[in-house]
Coordinates of C-alpha atoms (C1' of nucleotides) in Angstrom, one line a residue:
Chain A
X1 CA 112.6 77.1 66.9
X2 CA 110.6 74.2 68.0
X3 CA 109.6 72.5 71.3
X4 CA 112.5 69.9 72.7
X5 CA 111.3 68.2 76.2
X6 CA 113.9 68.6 79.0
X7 CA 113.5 66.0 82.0
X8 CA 116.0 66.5 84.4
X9 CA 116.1 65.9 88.1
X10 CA 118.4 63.9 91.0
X11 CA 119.8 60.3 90.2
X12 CA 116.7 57.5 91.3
X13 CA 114.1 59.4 90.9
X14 CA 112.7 57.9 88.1
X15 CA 113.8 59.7 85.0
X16 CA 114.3 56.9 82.9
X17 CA 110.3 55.5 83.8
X18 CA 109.0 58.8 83.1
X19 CA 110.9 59.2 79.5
X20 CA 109.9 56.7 78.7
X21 CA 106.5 56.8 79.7
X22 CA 106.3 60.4 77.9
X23 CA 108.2 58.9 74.4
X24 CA 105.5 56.2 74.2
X25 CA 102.8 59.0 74.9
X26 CA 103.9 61.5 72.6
X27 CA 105.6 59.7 70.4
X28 CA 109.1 60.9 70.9
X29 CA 112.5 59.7 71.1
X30 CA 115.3 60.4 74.2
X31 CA 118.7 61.9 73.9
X32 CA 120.6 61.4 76.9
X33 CA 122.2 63.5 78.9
X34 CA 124.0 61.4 80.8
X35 CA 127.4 61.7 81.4
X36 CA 128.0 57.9 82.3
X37 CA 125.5 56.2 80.2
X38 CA 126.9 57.6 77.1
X39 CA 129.9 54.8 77.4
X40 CA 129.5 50.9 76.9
X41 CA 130.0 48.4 79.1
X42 CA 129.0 50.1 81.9
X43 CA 125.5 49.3 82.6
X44 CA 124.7 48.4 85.9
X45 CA 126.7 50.9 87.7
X46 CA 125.3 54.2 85.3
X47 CA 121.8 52.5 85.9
X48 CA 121.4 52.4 81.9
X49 CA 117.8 51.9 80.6
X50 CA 117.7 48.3 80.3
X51 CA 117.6 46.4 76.5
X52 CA 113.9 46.3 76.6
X53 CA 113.4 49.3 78.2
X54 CA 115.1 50.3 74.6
X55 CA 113.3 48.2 72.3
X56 CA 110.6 50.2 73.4
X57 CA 111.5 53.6 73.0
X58 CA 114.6 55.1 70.7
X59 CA 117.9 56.0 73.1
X60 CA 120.4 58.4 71.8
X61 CA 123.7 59.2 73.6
X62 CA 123.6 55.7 75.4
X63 CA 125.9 53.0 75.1
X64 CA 128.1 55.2 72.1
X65 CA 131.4 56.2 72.8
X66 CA 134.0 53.5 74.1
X67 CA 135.3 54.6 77.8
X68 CA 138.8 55.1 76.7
X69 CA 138.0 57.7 74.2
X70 CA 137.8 61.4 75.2
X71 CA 134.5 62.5 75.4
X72 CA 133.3 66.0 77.1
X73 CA 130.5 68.6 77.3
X74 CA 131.9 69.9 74.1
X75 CA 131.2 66.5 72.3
X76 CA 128.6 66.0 73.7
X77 CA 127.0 69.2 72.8
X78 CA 127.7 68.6 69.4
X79 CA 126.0 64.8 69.2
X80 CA 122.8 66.3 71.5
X81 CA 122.0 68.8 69.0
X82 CA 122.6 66.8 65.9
X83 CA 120.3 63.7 67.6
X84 CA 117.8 66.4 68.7
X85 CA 117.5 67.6 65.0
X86 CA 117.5 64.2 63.4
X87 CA 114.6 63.1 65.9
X88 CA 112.7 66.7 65.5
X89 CA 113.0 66.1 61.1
X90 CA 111.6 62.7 62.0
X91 CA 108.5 64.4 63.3
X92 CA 109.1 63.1 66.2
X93 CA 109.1 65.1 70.0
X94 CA 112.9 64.8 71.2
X95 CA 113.1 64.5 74.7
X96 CA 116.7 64.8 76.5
X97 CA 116.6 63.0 79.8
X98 CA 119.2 62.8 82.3
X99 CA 121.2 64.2 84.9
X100 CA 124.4 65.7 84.1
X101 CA 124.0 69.5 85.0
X102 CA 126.4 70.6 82.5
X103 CA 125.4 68.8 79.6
X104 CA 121.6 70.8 79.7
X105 CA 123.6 74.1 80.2
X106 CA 125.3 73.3 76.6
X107 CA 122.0 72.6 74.9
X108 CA 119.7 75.7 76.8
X109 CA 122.5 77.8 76.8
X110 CA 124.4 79.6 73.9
X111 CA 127.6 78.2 75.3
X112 CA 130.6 78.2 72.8
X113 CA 133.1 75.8 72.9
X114 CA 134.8 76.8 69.9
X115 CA 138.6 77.9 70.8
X116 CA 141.3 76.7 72.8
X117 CA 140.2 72.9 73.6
X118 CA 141.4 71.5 76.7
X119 CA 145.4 70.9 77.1
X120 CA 146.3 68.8 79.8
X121 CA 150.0 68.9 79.3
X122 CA 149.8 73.3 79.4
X123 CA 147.6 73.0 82.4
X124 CA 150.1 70.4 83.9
X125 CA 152.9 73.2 83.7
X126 CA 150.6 76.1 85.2
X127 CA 150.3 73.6 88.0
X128 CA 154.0 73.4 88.5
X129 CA 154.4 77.3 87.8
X130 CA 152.5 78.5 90.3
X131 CA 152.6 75.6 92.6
X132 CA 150.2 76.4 95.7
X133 CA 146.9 77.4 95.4
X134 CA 147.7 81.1 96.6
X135 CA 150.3 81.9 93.4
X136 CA 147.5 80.1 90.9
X137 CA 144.6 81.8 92.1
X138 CA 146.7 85.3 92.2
X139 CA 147.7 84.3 88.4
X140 CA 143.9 83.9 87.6
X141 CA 143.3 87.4 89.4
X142 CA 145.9 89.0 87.3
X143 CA 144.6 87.7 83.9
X144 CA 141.0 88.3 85.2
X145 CA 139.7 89.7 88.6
X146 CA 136.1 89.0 87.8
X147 CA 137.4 85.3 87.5
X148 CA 138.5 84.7 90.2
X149 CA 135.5 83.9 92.7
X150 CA 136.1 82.8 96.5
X151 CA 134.5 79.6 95.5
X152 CA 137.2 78.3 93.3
X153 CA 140.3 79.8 95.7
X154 CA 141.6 75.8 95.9
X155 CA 139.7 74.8 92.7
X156 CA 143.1 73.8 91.2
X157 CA 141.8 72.1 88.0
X158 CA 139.2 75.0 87.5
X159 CA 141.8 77.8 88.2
X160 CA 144.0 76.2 85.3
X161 CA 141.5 75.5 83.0
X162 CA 140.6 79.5 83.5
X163 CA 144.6 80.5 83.4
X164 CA 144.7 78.3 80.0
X165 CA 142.1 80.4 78.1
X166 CA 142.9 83.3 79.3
X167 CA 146.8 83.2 78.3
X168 CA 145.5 81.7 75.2
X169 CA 143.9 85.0 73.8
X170 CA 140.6 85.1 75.8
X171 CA 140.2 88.4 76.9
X172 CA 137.7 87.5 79.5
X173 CA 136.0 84.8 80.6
X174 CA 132.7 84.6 79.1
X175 CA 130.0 82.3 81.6
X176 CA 129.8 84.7 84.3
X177 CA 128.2 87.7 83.1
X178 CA 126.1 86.3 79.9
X179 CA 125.8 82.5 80.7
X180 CA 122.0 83.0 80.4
X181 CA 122.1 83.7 77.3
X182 CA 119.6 81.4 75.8
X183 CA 119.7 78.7 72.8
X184 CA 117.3 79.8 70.1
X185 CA 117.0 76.6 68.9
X186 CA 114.7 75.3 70.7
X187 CA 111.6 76.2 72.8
X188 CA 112.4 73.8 75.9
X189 CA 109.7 72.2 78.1
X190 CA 112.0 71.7 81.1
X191 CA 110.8 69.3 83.7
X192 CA 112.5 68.5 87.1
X193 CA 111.5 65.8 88.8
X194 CA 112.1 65.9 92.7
X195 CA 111.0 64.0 95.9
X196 CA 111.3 63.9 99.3
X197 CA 114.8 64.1 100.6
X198 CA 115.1 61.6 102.5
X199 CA 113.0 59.2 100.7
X200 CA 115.4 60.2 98.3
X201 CA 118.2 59.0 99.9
X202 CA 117.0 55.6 100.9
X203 CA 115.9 55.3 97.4
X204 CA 119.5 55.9 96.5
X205 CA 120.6 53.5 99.3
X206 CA 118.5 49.8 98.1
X207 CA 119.2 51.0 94.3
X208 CA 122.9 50.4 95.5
X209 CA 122.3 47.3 97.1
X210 CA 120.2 46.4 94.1
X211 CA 123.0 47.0 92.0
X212 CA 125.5 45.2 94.2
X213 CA 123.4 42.4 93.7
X214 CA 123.1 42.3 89.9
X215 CA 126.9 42.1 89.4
X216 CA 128.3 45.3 89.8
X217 CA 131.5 43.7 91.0
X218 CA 131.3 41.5 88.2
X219 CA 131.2 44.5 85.9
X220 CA 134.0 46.3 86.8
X221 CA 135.5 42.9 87.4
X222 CA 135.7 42.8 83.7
X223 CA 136.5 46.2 83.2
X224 CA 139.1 46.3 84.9
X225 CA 140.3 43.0 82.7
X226 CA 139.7 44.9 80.0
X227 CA 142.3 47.5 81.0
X228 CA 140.9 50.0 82.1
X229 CA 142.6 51.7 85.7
X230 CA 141.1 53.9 88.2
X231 CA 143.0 56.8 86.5
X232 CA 140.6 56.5 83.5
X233 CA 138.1 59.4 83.3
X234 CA 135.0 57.3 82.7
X235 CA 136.2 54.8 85.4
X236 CA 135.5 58.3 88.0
X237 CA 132.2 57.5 88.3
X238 CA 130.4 56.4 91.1
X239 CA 130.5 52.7 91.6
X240 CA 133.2 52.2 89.7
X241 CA 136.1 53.9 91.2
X242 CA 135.1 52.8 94.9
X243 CA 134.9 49.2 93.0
X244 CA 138.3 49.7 91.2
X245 CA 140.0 50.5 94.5
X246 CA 139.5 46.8 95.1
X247 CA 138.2 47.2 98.7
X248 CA 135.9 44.8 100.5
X249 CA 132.5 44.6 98.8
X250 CA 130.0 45.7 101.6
X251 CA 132.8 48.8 102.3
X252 CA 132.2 49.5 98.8
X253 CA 128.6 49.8 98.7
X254 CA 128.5 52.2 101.8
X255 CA 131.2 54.5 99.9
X256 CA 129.1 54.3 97.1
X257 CA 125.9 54.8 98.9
X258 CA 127.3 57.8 100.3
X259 CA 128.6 59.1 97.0
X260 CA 125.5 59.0 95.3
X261 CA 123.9 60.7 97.9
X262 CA 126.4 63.5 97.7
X263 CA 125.7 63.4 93.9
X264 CA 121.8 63.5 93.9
X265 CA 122.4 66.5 96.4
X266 CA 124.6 68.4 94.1
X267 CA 122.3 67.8 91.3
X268 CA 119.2 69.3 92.9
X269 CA 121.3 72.3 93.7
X270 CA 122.5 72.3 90.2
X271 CA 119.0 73.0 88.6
X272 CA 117.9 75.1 91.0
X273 CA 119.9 77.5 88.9
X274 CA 117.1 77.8 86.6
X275 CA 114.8 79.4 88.9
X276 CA 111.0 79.4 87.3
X277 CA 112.3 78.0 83.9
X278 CA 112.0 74.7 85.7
X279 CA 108.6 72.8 86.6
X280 CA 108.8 70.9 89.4
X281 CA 107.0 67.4 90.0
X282 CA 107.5 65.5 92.8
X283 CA 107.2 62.1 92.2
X284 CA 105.1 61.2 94.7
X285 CA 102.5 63.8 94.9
X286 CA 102.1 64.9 91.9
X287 CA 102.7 61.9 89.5
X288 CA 103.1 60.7 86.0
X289 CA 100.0 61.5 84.9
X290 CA 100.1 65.6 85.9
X291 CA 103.5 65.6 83.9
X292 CA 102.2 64.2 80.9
X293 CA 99.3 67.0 81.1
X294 CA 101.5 69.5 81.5
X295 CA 103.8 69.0 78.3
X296 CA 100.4 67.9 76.4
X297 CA 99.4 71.2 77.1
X298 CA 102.4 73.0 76.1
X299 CA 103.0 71.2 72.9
Chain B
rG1 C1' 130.9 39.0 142.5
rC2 C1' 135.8 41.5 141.8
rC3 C1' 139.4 44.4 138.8
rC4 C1' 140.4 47.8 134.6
rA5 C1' 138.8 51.2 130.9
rG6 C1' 135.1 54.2 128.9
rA7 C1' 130.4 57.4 129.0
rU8 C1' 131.4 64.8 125.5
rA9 C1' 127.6 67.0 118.5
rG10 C1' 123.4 62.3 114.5
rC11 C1' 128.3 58.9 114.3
rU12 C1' 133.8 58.2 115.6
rC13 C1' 136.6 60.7 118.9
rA14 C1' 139.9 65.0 120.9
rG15 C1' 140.6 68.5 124.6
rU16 C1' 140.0 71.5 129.0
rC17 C1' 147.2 71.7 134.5
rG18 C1' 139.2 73.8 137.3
rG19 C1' 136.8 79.6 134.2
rU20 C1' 130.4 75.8 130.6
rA21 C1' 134.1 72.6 124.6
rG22 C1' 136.2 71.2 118.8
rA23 C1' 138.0 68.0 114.8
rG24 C1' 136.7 64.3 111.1
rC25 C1' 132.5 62.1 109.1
rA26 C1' 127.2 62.7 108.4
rG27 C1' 123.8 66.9 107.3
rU28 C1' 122.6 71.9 105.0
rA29 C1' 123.3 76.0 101.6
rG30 C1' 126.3 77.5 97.4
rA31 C1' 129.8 77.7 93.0
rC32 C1' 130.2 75.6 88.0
rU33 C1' 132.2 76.7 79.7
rG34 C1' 136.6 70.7 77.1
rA35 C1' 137.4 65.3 83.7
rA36 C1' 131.1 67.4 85.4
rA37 C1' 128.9 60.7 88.6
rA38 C1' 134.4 65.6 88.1
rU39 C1' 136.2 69.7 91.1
rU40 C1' 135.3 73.2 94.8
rU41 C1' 133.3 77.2 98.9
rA42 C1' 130.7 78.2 103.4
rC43 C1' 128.0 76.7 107.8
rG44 C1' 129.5 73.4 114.4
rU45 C1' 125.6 74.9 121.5
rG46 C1' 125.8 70.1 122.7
rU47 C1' 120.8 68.6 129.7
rG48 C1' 129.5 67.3 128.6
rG49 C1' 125.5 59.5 131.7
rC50 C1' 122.9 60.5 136.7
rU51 C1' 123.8 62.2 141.7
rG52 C1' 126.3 64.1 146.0
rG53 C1' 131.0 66.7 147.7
rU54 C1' 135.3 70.2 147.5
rU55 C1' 135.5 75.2 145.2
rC56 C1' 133.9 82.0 144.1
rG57 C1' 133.3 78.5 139.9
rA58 C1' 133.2 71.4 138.1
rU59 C1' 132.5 68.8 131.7
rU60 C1' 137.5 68.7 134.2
rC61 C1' 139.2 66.9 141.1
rC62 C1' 136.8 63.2 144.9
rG63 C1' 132.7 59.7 146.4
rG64 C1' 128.3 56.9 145.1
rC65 C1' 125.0 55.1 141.3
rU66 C1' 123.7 53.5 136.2
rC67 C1' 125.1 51.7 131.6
rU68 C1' 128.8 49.8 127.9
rG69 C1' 133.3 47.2 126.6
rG70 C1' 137.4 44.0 128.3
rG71 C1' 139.7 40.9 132.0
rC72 C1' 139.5 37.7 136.5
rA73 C1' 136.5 34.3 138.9

RNA sequence: GCCCAGAUAGCUCAGUCGGUAGAGCAGUAGACUGAAAAUUUACGUGUGGCUGGUUCGAUUCCGGCUCUGGGCA
């Protein structure tokens, strides 16, 4: 067991800085845990640390998988924990960084992903099966009534994802009862950064237009040269599907103003999930410096 | 100056044959085990522009005023 530094917290509130900062400091390296940086060619739009931003401190999980490969939580769980023990046999203090909710849930958690892997062609027939959202979710209740929560009723994708394992020999579906089960691995020092809503949101607003402006269009221009369609999973993200859909630029920039809000929301509900395993610093009031003496203290 | 249309939730608008009003968006709170920047659940009271009148009762009908579009001069 030994101390990993979590930093986590809403899109543009200044992770990256503060890794960065805290790498130099402590003499660590970063494993992101990014759900968009992790593919190339998309720089601008996942707001990737820039090149000498990386010269200065070691990035893992940025810029290495090719967006027309799968990738999911399950990979990525795999490369995290590999990178984190690399960077810990180094002597070194890993820090994972990012903002995909998820992805910290497969390193702090003892989540398994061993059996059935995702099948998109079974889950395709469940959808034609049961084909409203009533018949699905009733499918789900009869496989497993503790399952089936009100919140997923017209969660399609979720439902048949759940139906999958279950009529592939799950008995039950583990993550609802014993999801806090924690990794032993690791002793984490889990930061959340956080700031005022709405300064937040503007934030999130010029970042956009600051993006606009250093060639997002130009990005997925060539993206989109390169082949890749709005259908492609890593071409979901924000920025780039509103881009793909090939509507007027400053139409675009609102969407994706608004998207990224609605993301940086979701996120900040996301970790407040972990309750008092979380320290909060606000930005603003409390500062770089307090967060550094708060891990220095811990190590 | 005249004519027409409009003025209702933060925004765009609907509706009420007269019984004080509801959608979408925005916002807020949640859910979350192979797409997670994904997917999904819940939450809607506002001086109905102002002011007179008719009426048991007006946001609704009538008059005046103000403002905003558009048209004519």
């Amino acid at each position: 067991m030994f101390k990993v530094v979590f930093l986590a917290g809403p899109t543009a509130v200044g992770k990256t800085e503060y890794a960065i900062r805290l790498a130099e400091d402590l003499n660590g390296e970063i494993i992101s845990a990014d759900s968009m940086q992790i593919y190339r060619y998309m720089d601008i739009g996942s707001a990737k640390p820039t090149a000498d931003e990386r010269r200065r401190v070691k990035h893992w999980l940025v810029d290495e998988i090719d967006p027309k490969s799968p990738f999911n939580v399950s990979s990525y769980q795999q490369l995290a924990k590999k990178y984190i023990n690399d960077v810990h046999m180094r002597a070194k203090l890993p820090i994972v960084c990012g903002g995909t909710g998820l992805y910290f849930n497969s390193l702090l958690y003892e989540m398994d992903f061993a059996a059935p892997e995702g099948d998109e062609g079974y889950r395709k027939k469940l959808l034609e099966k049961y084909d409203t959202p009533e018949k699905l979710f009733e499918r789900l209740r009869s496989l497993d009534s503790s399952a089936a929560k009100e919140d997923d009723k017209n969660n399609l994708k979720r439902i048949a994802r759940y139906i999958e394992r279950l009529e592939k020999g799950e008995a039950r579906l583990a993550g609802f009862a014993d999801i806090k089960r924690k990794n032993k691995d690791y002793e984490p020092l889990f930061i959340c950064l956080c700031m005022d809503r709405k300064k937040l949101y503007e934030r999130i607003n010029r970042r956009v237009d600051m993006m606009m402006a250093a060639g997002l269009p130009d990005e997925v221009k060539k993206l989109r040269e390169m082949g890749f369609k709005p259908s492609d999973i890593a071409m979901k993200g924000i920025g780039y599907k509103e881009l793909m859909e090939g509507r007027p630029q400053d139409e675009a920039a609102e969407e994706i103003k608004k998207a990224t809000r609605h993301y940086a929301k979701r996120q900040i509900i996301w970790f407040r999930r972990y309750g008092d395993d979380i320290k909060y610093f606000d930005v603003d009031t409390d500062g770089y410096d307090k967060v550094l003496a708060w891990v220095k203290e811990k190590l």
